[in-house]
mmCIF file of C-alpha atoms and ligand atoms in Angstrom:
data_model
loop_
_atom_site.group_PDB
_atom_site.id
_atom_site.type_symbol
_atom_site.label_atom_id
_atom_site.label_comp_id
_atom_site.label_asym_id
_atom_site.label_seq_id
_atom_site.Cartn_x
_atom_site.Cartn_y
_atom_site.Cartn_z
ATOM 1 C CA MET N 7 0.000 0.000 0.000
ATOM 2 C CA ARG N 8 1.388 3.341 -1.069
ATOM 3 C CA MET N 9 0.670 5.051 2.254
ATOM 4 C CA LEU N 10 2.810 2.528 4.074
ATOM 5 C CA SER N 11 5.917 3.377 2.141
ATOM 6 C CA PHE N 12 5.617 6.919 3.446
ATOM 7 C CA LEU N 13 5.044 6.053 7.050
ATOM 8 C CA VAL N 14 7.585 7.963 8.990
ATOM 9 C CA THR N 15 8.992 7.930 12.442
ATOM 10 C CA ALA N 16 9.810 11.085 14.263
ATOM 11 C CA VAL N 17 13.103 10.543 15.978
ATOM 12 C CA SER N 18 15.667 12.659 17.639
ATOM 13 C CA ALA N 19 18.884 12.809 15.653
ATOM 14 C CA GLN N 20 20.915 11.414 18.514
ATOM 15 C CA VAL N 21 18.681 8.431 19.108
ATOM 16 C CA ALA N 22 18.218 7.529 15.470
ATOM 17 C CA PHE N 23 21.839 7.380 14.455
ATOM 18 C CA ALA N 24 24.321 5.740 16.762
ATOM 19 C CA GLN N 25 26.952 6.582 14.167
ATOM 20 C CA PRO N 26 25.587 9.555 12.319
ATOM 21 C CA PRO N 27 26.419 9.384 8.621
ATOM 22 C CA LEU N 28 25.665 13.093 8.387
ATOM 23 C CA ASP N 29 26.614 16.009 10.564
ATOM 24 C CA LEU N 30 23.123 17.030 11.516
ATOM 25 C CA PRO N 31 21.961 19.957 13.605
ATOM 26 C CA LYS N 32 20.744 19.221 17.093
ATOM 27 C CA ALA N 33 17.057 18.353 16.957
ATOM 28 C CA SER N 34 14.845 20.579 19.120
ATOM 29 C CA ILE N 35 11.096 20.579 18.549
ATOM 30 C CA VAL N 36 10.390 24.074 19.872
ATOM 31 C CA PRO N 37 9.583 27.389 18.182
ATOM 32 C CA GLY N 38 12.839 28.349 16.442
ATOM 33 C CA GLY N 39 14.131 24.781 16.584
ATOM 34 C CA VAL N 40 14.727 21.952 14.111
ATOM 35 C CA PHE N 41 12.648 18.808 13.584
ATOM 36 C CA ILE N 42 14.442 15.863 11.970
ATOM 37 C CA THR N 43 12.462 12.927 10.697
ATOM 38 C CA ARG N 44 13.398 9.780 8.855
ATOM 39 C CA LEU N 45 11.257 9.014 5.813
ATOM 40 C CA ALA N 46 10.395 5.409 5.069
ATOM 41 C CA ASP N 47 10.806 5.977 1.330
ATOM 42 C CA GLU N 48 13.806 3.983 0.120
ATOM 43 C CA GLY N 49 13.670 5.155 -3.484
ATOM 44 C CA ASN N 50 16.569 6.793 -5.263
ATOM 45 C CA GLU N 51 14.791 10.094 -5.766
ATOM 46 C CA PRO N 52 14.325 12.358 -2.748
ATOM 47 C CA PRO N 53 10.665 12.768 -1.837
ATOM 48 C CA GLU N 54 9.437 16.356 -1.931
ATOM 49 C CA VAL N 55 8.534 17.596 1.525
ATOM 50 C CA THR N 56 6.914 20.923 2.450
ATOM 51 C CA PHE N 57 6.133 22.752 5.681
ATOM 52 C CA ASP N 58 3.600 25.601 5.522
ATOM 53 C CA GLY N 59 3.905 25.314 1.754
ATOM 54 C CA LYS N 60 7.669 25.843 1.817
ATOM 55 C CA ARG N 61 10.134 23.296 0.494
ATOM 56 C CA VAL N 62 12.010 21.390 3.192
ATOM 57 C CA MET N 63 15.560 20.006 3.075
ATOM 58 C CA VAL N 64 15.712 16.267 2.353
ATOM 59 C CA LEU N 65 19.040 14.472 2.800
ATOM 60 C CA ARG N 66 20.259 10.968 2.076
ATOM 61 C CA SER N 67 21.394 8.998 5.078
ATOM 62 C CA ASP N 68 22.474 5.414 4.380
ATOM 63 C CA ASP N 69 19.471 3.829 2.700
ATOM 64 C CA ARG N 70 16.913 6.366 3.866
ATOM 65 C CA TRP N 71 15.881 9.962 3.334
ATOM 66 C CA LEU N 72 15.785 12.463 6.172
ATOM 67 C CA ALA N 73 13.726 15.630 6.287
ATOM 68 C CA VAL N 74 15.354 18.483 8.210
ATOM 69 C CA VAL N 75 12.675 21.030 9.069
ATOM 70 C CA GLY N 76 13.087 24.557 10.407
ATOM 71 C CA ILE N 77 10.349 25.496 12.888
ATOM 72 C CA PRO N 78 9.447 29.209 12.806
ATOM 73 C CA LEU N 79 9.804 31.136 16.045
ATOM 74 C CA SER N 80 6.177 32.233 15.571
ATOM 75 C CA THR N 81 4.879 28.631 15.392
ATOM 76 C CA LYS N 82 1.995 27.871 17.719
ATOM 77 C CA LEU N 83 2.631 25.212 20.330
ATOM 78 C CA GLY N 84 1.058 21.796 19.796
ATOM 79 C CA PRO N 85 0.547 19.613 16.745
ATOM 80 C CA ALA N 86 2.190 20.566 13.454
ATOM 81 C CA SER N 87 2.878 18.593 10.310
ATOM 82 C CA VAL N 88 4.977 18.479 7.199
ATOM 83 C CA LEU N 89 3.622 17.063 3.953
ATOM 84 C CA VAL N 90 5.393 14.354 1.972
ATOM 85 C CA LYS N 91 4.466 14.407 -1.710
ATOM 86 C CA ASP N 92 3.269 10.995 -2.881
ATOM 87 C CA GLY N 93 1.408 11.793 -6.073
ATOM 88 C CA SER N 94 -1.888 12.408 -4.303
ATOM 89 C CA ALA N 95 -3.475 15.845 -4.224
ATOM 90 C CA THR N 96 -2.672 16.523 -0.587
ATOM 91 C CA GLY N 97 0.422 14.467 0.171
ATOM 92 C CA VAL N 98 0.963 12.466 3.334
ATOM 93 C CA PRO N 99 1.185 14.448 6.573
ATOM 94 C CA VAL N 100 3.918 13.706 9.090
ATOM 95 C CA SER N 101 2.931 15.083 12.450
ATOM 96 C CA PHE N 102 5.033 16.297 15.311
ATOM 97 C CA ASN N 103 4.395 18.196 18.507
ATOM 98 C CA VAL N 104 5.950 21.604 19.130
ATOM 99 C CA VAL N 105 6.729 22.098 22.798
ATOM 100 C CA ASP N 106 7.313 25.348 24.643
ATOM 101 C CA LYS N 107 10.614 27.076 25.149
ATOM 102 C CA GLN N 108 10.959 30.126 27.339
ATOM 103 C CA TYR N 109 12.900 32.906 25.692
ATOM 104 C CA PRO N 110 14.074 35.965 27.619
ATOM 105 C CA THR N 111 13.121 39.599 27.157
ATOM 106 C CA GLN N 112 15.800 42.169 26.373
ATOM 107 C CA SER N 113 15.514 45.928 26.837
ATOM 108 C CA LEU N 114 17.846 47.948 24.630
ATOM 109 C CA LYS N 115 18.622 51.580 23.939
ATOM 110 C CA VAL N 116 19.348 52.594 20.358
ATOM 111 C CA ALA N 117 19.125 55.759 18.245
ATOM 112 C CA PRO N 118 15.457 56.940 18.267
ATOM 113 C CA GLY N 119 15.361 57.075 14.451
ATOM 114 C CA LYS N 120 15.975 53.322 14.340
ATOM 115 C CA VAL N 121 12.838 52.590 16.380
ATOM 116 C CA ASP N 122 10.238 55.171 15.328
ATOM 117 C CA LEU N 123 10.867 55.146 11.621
ATOM 118 C CA SER N 124 10.112 58.015 9.267
ATOM 119 C CA PRO N 125 7.739 57.155 6.372
ATOM 120 C CA GLU N 126 10.748 57.024 4.025
ATOM 121 C CA ASP N 127 12.589 54.642 6.337
ATOM 122 C CA GLU N 128 9.431 52.507 6.731
ATOM 123 C CA LYS N 129 9.281 52.178 2.950
ATOM 124 C CA ARG N 130 12.988 51.398 2.788
ATOM 125 C CA THR N 131 12.825 48.679 5.442
ATOM 126 C CA ALA N 132 9.772 47.116 3.757
ATOM 127 C CA ASP N 133 11.641 46.959 0.429
ATOM 128 C CA GLU N 134 14.725 45.549 2.120
ATOM 129 C CA SER N 135 12.698 42.946 4.028
ATOM 130 C CA ALA N 136 11.241 41.808 0.705
ATOM 131 C CA ARG N 137 14.760 41.408 -0.703
ATOM 132 C CA ILE N 138 15.826 39.387 2.326
ATOM 133 C CA ARG N 139 12.702 37.184 2.118
ATOM 134 C CA ALA N 140 13.368 36.594 -1.573
ATOM 135 C CA ALA N 141 16.919 35.499 -0.771
ATOM 136 C CA LEU N 142 15.654 33.127 1.941
ATOM 137 C CA ALA N 143 13.289 31.556 -0.596
ATOM 138 C CA THR N 144 16.277 30.273 -2.591
ATOM 139 C CA TYR N 145 16.134 26.476 -2.845
ATOM 140 C CA SER N 146 19.072 25.201 -4.856
ATOM 141 C CA PRO N 147 19.126 21.453 -5.535
ATOM 142 C CA THR N 148 22.521 20.477 -4.143
ATOM 143 C CA ALA N 149 22.458 19.548 -0.470
ATOM 144 C CA PRO N 150 25.118 20.996 1.845
ATOM 145 C CA SER N 151 27.967 18.582 2.565
ATOM 146 C CA THR N 152 27.462 19.114 6.287
ATOM 147 C CA LEU N 153 24.978 20.809 8.577
ATOM 148 C CA ARG N 154 27.593 21.435 11.228
ATOM 149 C CA LEU N 155 28.437 25.066 10.654
ATOM 150 C CA LEU N 156 31.547 27.083 11.386
ATOM 151 C CA GLN N 157 31.118 29.917 13.895
ATOM 152 C CA PRO N 158 31.791 32.896 11.567
ATOM 153 C CA VAL N 159 33.844 34.895 14.078
ATOM 154 C CA PRO N 160 35.510 33.957 17.353
ATOM 155 C CA GLY N 161 33.948 35.522 20.418
ATOM 156 C CA VAL N 162 31.275 35.083 23.036
ATOM 157 C CA ARG N 163 28.078 33.701 21.569
ATOM 158 C CA SER N 164 25.030 35.304 23.018
ATOM 159 C CA SER N 165 22.011 33.198 23.760
ATOM 160 C CA SER N 166 19.715 35.930 22.505
ATOM 161 C CA TYR N 167 18.005 33.944 19.723
ATOM 162 C CA GLY N 168 14.269 34.158 20.351
ATOM 163 C CA SER N 169 14.453 36.944 22.899
ATOM 164 C CA ARG N 170 11.640 39.460 22.901
ATOM 165 C CA ARG N 171 13.036 42.873 22.108
ATOM 166 C CA ILE N 172 12.083 46.142 23.770
ATOM 167 C CA PHE N 173 13.812 49.009 21.972
ATOM 168 C CA ASN N 174 13.673 52.357 23.815
ATOM 169 C CA ASN N 175 10.685 50.995 25.788
ATOM 170 C CA GLU N 176 8.825 49.922 22.631
ATOM 171 C CA PRO N 177 8.263 46.247 21.821
ATOM 172 C CA ARG N 178 9.601 45.132 18.453
ATOM 173 C CA ASN N 179 10.013 41.800 16.642
ATOM 174 C CA PRO N 180 11.847 39.055 18.537
ATOM 175 C CA HIS N 181 15.463 38.389 17.751
ATOM 176 C CA THR N 182 15.971 35.599 15.208
ATOM 177 C CA ALA N 183 19.748 35.279 15.151
ATOM 178 C CA MET N 184 22.837 34.758 17.255
ATOM 179 C CA ASP N 185 24.846 37.835 18.179
ATOM 180 C CA ILE N 186 28.570 37.310 18.586
ATOM 181 C CA ALA N 187 30.533 40.022 20.363
ATOM 182 C CA SER N 188 33.582 40.897 18.277
ATOM 183 C CA PRO N 189 35.621 44.036 17.573
ATOM 184 C CA THR N 190 35.087 46.071 14.425
ATOM 185 C CA GLY N 191 37.294 44.813 11.603
ATOM 186 C CA THR N 192 37.352 41.153 12.682
ATOM 187 C CA PRO N 193 37.154 38.944 9.550
ATOM 188 C CA VAL N 194 33.784 37.215 9.146
ATOM 189 C CA LYS N 195 33.976 33.723 7.654
ATOM 190 C CA ALA N 196 31.430 31.758 5.651
ATOM 191 C CA ALA N 197 29.808 29.142 7.881
ATOM 192 C CA ALA N 198 29.872 26.530 5.090
ATOM 193 C CA ASP N 199 30.515 26.253 1.354
ATOM 194 C CA GLY N 200 27.988 28.350 -0.518
ATOM 195 C CA LYS N 201 27.143 31.053 -2.991
ATOM 196 C CA VAL N 202 26.544 34.740 -2.243
ATOM 197 C CA ILE N 203 22.941 35.504 -3.234
ATOM 198 C CA GLU N 204 22.400 38.987 -1.755
ATOM 199 C CA THR N 205 24.403 41.868 -0.370
ATOM 200 C CA GLY N 206 23.294 45.341 0.655
ATOM 201 C CA ASP N 207 23.520 48.324 2.942
ATOM 202 C CA PHE N 208 20.225 47.856 4.781
ATOM 203 C CA PHE N 209 18.582 50.246 7.239
ATOM 204 C CA LEU N 210 18.233 47.928 10.247
ATOM 205 C CA PRO N 211 20.648 45.029 9.519
ATOM 206 C CA GLY N 212 23.323 47.380 8.159
ATOM 207 C CA ASN N 213 25.812 45.971 5.673
ATOM 208 C CA THR N 214 24.594 42.459 5.008
ATOM 209 C CA VAL N 215 25.713 39.334 3.134
ATOM 210 C CA ILE N 216 23.404 36.362 2.464
ATOM 211 C CA VAL N 217 24.815 32.970 1.437
ATOM 212 C CA ASP N 218 22.965 29.987 -0.049
ATOM 213 C CA HIS N 219 24.326 26.582 1.034
ATOM 214 C CA GLY N 220 21.782 24.402 -0.757
ATOM 215 C CA GLU N 221 18.338 22.911 -0.192
ATOM 216 C CA GLY N 222 17.063 25.926 1.692
ATOM 217 C CA LEU N 223 19.962 26.332 4.143
ATOM 218 C CA VAL N 224 20.777 30.043 3.980
ATOM 219 C CA THR N 225 22.979 32.094 6.316
ATOM 220 C CA MET N 226 22.979 35.860 6.836
ATOM 221 C CA TYR N 227 25.715 38.119 8.253
ATOM 222 C CA CYS N 228 24.731 41.632 9.389
ATOM 223 C CA HIS N 229 26.076 44.959 10.733
ATOM 224 C CA LEU N 230 29.323 44.506 8.759
ATOM 225 C CA SER N 231 31.778 47.400 8.526
ATOM 226 C CA LYS N 232 32.888 46.072 5.149
ATOM 227 C CA ILE N 233 31.557 43.619 2.573
ATOM 228 C CA ASP N 234 34.310 41.668 0.775
ATOM 229 C CA VAL N 235 32.168 39.645 -1.654
ATOM 230 C CA LYS N 236 29.592 40.197 -4.380
ATOM 231 C CA VAL N 237 26.476 38.369 -5.523
ATOM 232 C CA GLY N 238 27.434 35.233 -7.444
ATOM 233 C CA ASP N 239 30.708 34.599 -5.598
ATOM 234 C CA GLU N 240 31.254 30.961 -4.637
ATOM 235 C CA LEU N 241 32.662 30.688 -1.121
ATOM 236 C CA LYS N 242 34.427 27.884 0.646
ATOM 237 C CA ARG N 243 33.731 27.208 4.315
ATOM 238 C CA GLY N 244 35.920 29.625 6.269
ATOM 239 C CA GLU N 245 36.435 32.081 3.413
ATOM 240 C CA VAL N 246 36.238 35.713 4.534
ATOM 241 C CA LEU N 247 33.114 37.529 3.311
ATOM 242 C CA GLY N 248 33.375 40.782 5.267
ATOM 243 C CA LYS N 249 34.400 42.467 8.507
ATOM 244 C CA VAL N 250 32.573 42.905 11.805
ATOM 245 C CA GLY N 251 31.055 46.355 12.282
ATOM 246 C CA ALA N 252 28.279 48.392 13.867
ATOM 247 C CA THR N 253 26.160 49.425 10.872
ATOM 248 C CA GLY N 254 22.345 49.441 11.080
ATOM 249 C CA ARG N 255 20.445 49.225 14.389
ATOM 250 C CA VAL N 256 23.046 48.304 16.990
ATOM 251 C CA THR N 257 24.344 49.275 20.382
ATOM 252 C CA GLY N 258 27.910 48.344 19.473
ATOM 253 C CA PRO N 259 30.068 46.240 17.139
ATOM 254 C CA HIS N 260 29.093 42.585 16.841
ATOM 255 C CA LEU N 261 28.095 40.025 14.238
ATOM 256 C CA HIS N 262 24.397 39.271 13.882
ATOM 257 C CA TRP N 263 24.428 35.783 12.397
ATOM 258 C CA ALA N 264 21.210 34.201 11.183
ATOM 259 C CA VAL N 265 20.583 30.669 9.904
ATOM 260 C CA ALA N 266 17.496 29.783 7.851
ATOM 261 C CA LEU N 267 15.915 26.476 6.852
ATOM 262 C CA ASN N 268 12.775 26.368 4.694
ATOM 263 C CA GLN N 269 12.643 30.184 4.706
ATOM 264 C CA THR N 270 12.558 30.529 8.470
ATOM 265 C CA PHE N 271 15.262 31.721 10.841
ATOM 266 C CA VAL N 272 16.100 29.048 13.393
ATOM 267 C CA ASP N 273 18.463 28.970 16.360
ATOM 268 C CA PRO N 274 22.052 29.007 14.985
ATOM 269 C CA ALA N 275 23.335 27.333 18.165
ATOM 270 C CA LEU N 276 21.764 24.060 16.987
ATOM 271 C CA PHE N 277 24.218 24.010 14.059
ATOM 272 C CA LEU N 278 27.390 24.604 16.069
ATOM 273 C CA ALA N 279 29.487 22.161 18.009
ATOM 274 C CA MET N 280 29.160 22.679 21.730
ATOM 275 C CA PRO N 281 31.682 25.212 23.039
ATOM 276 C CA ALA N 282 34.878 23.596 24.288
ATOM 277 C CA ARG N 283 34.716 24.858 27.838
ATOM 278 C CA HIS N 284 34.482 21.772 29.929
ATOM 279 C CA GLY N 285 32.388 22.205 33.006
ATOM 280 C CA LYS N 286 32.136 25.966 32.685
ATOM 281 C CA PRO N 287 28.910 27.614 31.671
ATOM 282 C CA ILE N 288 29.171 30.109 28.846
ATOM 283 C CA PRO N 289 28.576 33.590 30.237
ATOM 284 C CA ARG N 290 25.321 35.135 29.056
ATOM 285 C CA ARG N 291 26.064 38.340 27.282
ATOM 286 C CA ASN N 292 23.824 39.828 24.696
ATOM 287 C CA LYS N 293 24.682 42.379 22.104
ATOM 288 C CA PRO N 294 21.864 43.505 19.865
ATOM 289 C CA THR N 295 20.510 43.233 17.269
HETATM 290 ZN ZN1 LIG M 330 21.309 40.482 16.390
#
């Protein structure tokens, strides 16, 4: 029966693969997290999987296909499902349960003009957001060779992904990236092999570079003092794409590093190896935005 071949089992990455054939992100079924599921389909062609109508990464692992799904920070808690295309009109749903994660609130002081925008700046940010969304919608067919990413700059990683943001006492969108404290001029490295698909001097993110790594994995680097690449450049993991800066809406120099899967920004920490500080907690230090 056709349905049976698409029966899937939701598994955590660690449990499913005693010896992982792929370097997967850490699974975390929370808003802003990553859901990894093994598909029962053993065919040679990757099944097409969507979440909220957006194409999901599907990777080969031994004799099976894996779907690696980004969960939007705005996802409601409770049941959710991806759809596996099987030739039917609707596809076969694969359900999972999104559980709660408490994210902190941050209060920040920035230049007033970066919070209460003039009509011209409103228009500019809307246009720039559309460009960024278009870049995130890139789905190139070649899968990344690894989903373990390189931290683009050394420095203290903040745990500010998901935090609610209060700018000058006014609530704004939550933070959907990792901020890494680093001095202006520090080289920023590509987190994985990829192709530059957008660059710009944007009002809120400042100087920005967006890199496509394949199958919907896209990384974004913001507030740069200098951009060293142009659209179309092919980058190797670790290749310098720009320098740390304080352009856009910031309180000081840092890298705002965002990681997207299926057009949604997820927690970059899930894609990094755990910090090598045995037994010592990483100090919490947040640098917006
Ligand atoms: Zn940030």
